[in-house]
PDB file of C-alpha atoms in Angstrom:
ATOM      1  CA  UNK A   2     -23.998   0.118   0.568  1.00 59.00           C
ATOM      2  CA  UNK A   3     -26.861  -0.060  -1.496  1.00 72.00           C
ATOM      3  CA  UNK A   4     -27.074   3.790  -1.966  1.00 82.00           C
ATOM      4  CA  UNK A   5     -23.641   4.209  -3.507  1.00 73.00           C
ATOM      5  CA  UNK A   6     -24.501   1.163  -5.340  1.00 78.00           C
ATOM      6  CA  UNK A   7     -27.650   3.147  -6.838  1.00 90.00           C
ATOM      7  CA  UNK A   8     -25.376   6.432  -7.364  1.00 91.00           C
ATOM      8  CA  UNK A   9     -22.892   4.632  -9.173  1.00 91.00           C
ATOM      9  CA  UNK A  10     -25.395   3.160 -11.832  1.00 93.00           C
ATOM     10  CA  UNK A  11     -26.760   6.776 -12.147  1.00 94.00           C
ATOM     11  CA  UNK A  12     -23.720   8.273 -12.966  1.00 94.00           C
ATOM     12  CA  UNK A  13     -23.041   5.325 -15.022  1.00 94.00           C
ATOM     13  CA  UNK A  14     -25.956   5.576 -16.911  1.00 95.00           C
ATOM     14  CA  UNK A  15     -25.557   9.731 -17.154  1.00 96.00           C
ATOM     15  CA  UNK A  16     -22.030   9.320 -18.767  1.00 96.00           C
ATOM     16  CA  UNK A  17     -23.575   6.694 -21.360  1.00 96.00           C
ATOM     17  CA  UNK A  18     -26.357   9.110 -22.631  1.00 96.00           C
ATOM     18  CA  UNK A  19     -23.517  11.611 -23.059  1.00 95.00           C
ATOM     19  CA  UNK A  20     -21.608   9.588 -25.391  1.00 94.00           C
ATOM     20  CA  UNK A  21     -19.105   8.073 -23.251  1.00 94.00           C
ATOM     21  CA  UNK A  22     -18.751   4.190 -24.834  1.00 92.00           C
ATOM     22  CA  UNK A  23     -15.876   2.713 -22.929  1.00 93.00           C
ATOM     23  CA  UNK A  24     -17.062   2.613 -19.079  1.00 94.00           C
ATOM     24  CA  UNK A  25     -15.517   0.431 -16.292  1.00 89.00           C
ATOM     25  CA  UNK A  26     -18.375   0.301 -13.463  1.00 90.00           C
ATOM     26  CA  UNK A  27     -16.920  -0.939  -9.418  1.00 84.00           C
ATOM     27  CA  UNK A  28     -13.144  -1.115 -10.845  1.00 77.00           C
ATOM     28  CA  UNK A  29     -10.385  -3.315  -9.133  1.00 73.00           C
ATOM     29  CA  UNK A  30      -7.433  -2.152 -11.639  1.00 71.00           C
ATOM     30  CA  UNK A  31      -5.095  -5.394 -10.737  1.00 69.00           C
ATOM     31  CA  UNK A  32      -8.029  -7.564 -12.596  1.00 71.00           C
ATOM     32  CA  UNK A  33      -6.747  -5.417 -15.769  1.00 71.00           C
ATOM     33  CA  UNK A  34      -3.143  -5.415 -15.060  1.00 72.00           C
ATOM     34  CA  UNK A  35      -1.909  -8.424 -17.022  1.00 75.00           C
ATOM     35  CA  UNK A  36       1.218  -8.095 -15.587  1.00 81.00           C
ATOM     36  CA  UNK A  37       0.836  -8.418 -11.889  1.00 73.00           C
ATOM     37  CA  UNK A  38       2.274  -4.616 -11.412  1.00 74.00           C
ATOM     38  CA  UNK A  39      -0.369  -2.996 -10.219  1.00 68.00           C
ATOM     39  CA  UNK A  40      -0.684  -1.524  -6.208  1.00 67.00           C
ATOM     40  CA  UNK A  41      -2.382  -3.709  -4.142  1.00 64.00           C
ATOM     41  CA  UNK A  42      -6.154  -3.013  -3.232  1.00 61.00           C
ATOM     42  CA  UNK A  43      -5.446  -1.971   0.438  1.00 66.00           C
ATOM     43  CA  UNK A  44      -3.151   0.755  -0.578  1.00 65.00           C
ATOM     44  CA  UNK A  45      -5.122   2.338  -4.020  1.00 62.00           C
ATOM     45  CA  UNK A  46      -8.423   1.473  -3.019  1.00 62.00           C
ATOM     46  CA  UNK A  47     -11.029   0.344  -6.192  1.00 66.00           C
ATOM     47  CA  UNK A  48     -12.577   2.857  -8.268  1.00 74.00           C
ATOM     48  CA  UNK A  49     -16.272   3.622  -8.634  1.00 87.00           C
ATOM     49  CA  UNK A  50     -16.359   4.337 -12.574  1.00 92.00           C
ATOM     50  CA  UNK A  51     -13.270   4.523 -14.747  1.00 91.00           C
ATOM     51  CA  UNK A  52     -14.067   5.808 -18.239  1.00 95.00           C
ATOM     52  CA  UNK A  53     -12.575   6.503 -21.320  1.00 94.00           C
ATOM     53  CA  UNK A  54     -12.349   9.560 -23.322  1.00 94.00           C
ATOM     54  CA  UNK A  55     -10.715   7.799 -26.575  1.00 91.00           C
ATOM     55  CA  UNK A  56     -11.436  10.725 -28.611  1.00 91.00           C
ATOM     56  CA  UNK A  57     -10.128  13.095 -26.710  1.00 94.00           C
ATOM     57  CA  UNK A  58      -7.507  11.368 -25.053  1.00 95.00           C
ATOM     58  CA  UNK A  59      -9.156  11.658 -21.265  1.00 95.00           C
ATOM     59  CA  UNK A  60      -9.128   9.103 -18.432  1.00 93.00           C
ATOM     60  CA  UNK A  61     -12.300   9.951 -15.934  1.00 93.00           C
ATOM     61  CA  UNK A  62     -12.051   8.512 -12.520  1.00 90.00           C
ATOM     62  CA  UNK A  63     -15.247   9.003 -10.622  1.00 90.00           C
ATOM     63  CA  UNK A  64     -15.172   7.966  -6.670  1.00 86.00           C
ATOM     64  CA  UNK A  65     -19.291   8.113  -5.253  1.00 84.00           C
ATOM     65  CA  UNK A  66     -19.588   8.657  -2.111  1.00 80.00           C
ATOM     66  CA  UNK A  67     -22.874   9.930  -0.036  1.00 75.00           C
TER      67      UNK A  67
END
């Protein structure tokens, strides 16, 4: 609903102001899958945030839930 809508820009905007630059907001991973490989939605589920860690070499799932 429109309170985990309102949690996930929150924590979208947190992870910006702490330097995080590559952020994937309401995620459905098969739209990025160029190849057609990826799960299907009823059996993964989408993904809240997905972000980035380049430097570091971190992926961040975040799944917001109240």
């Amino acid at each position: 609903g429109s309170s985990v809508k309102s949690i996930v820009d929150k924590a979208f905007e947190i992870l910006k102001e702490n330097g995080y630059e590559t952020i994937y907001k309401e995620v459905d991973l098969r739209k990025l899958d160029k190849n057609g490989n990826h799960p299907l939605l009823e059996k993964l589920g989408d993904y809240d945030l997905l972000v980035f860690d380049i430097k570091n070499n971190i992926i961040i799932l975040l799944f917001c839930q109240l």
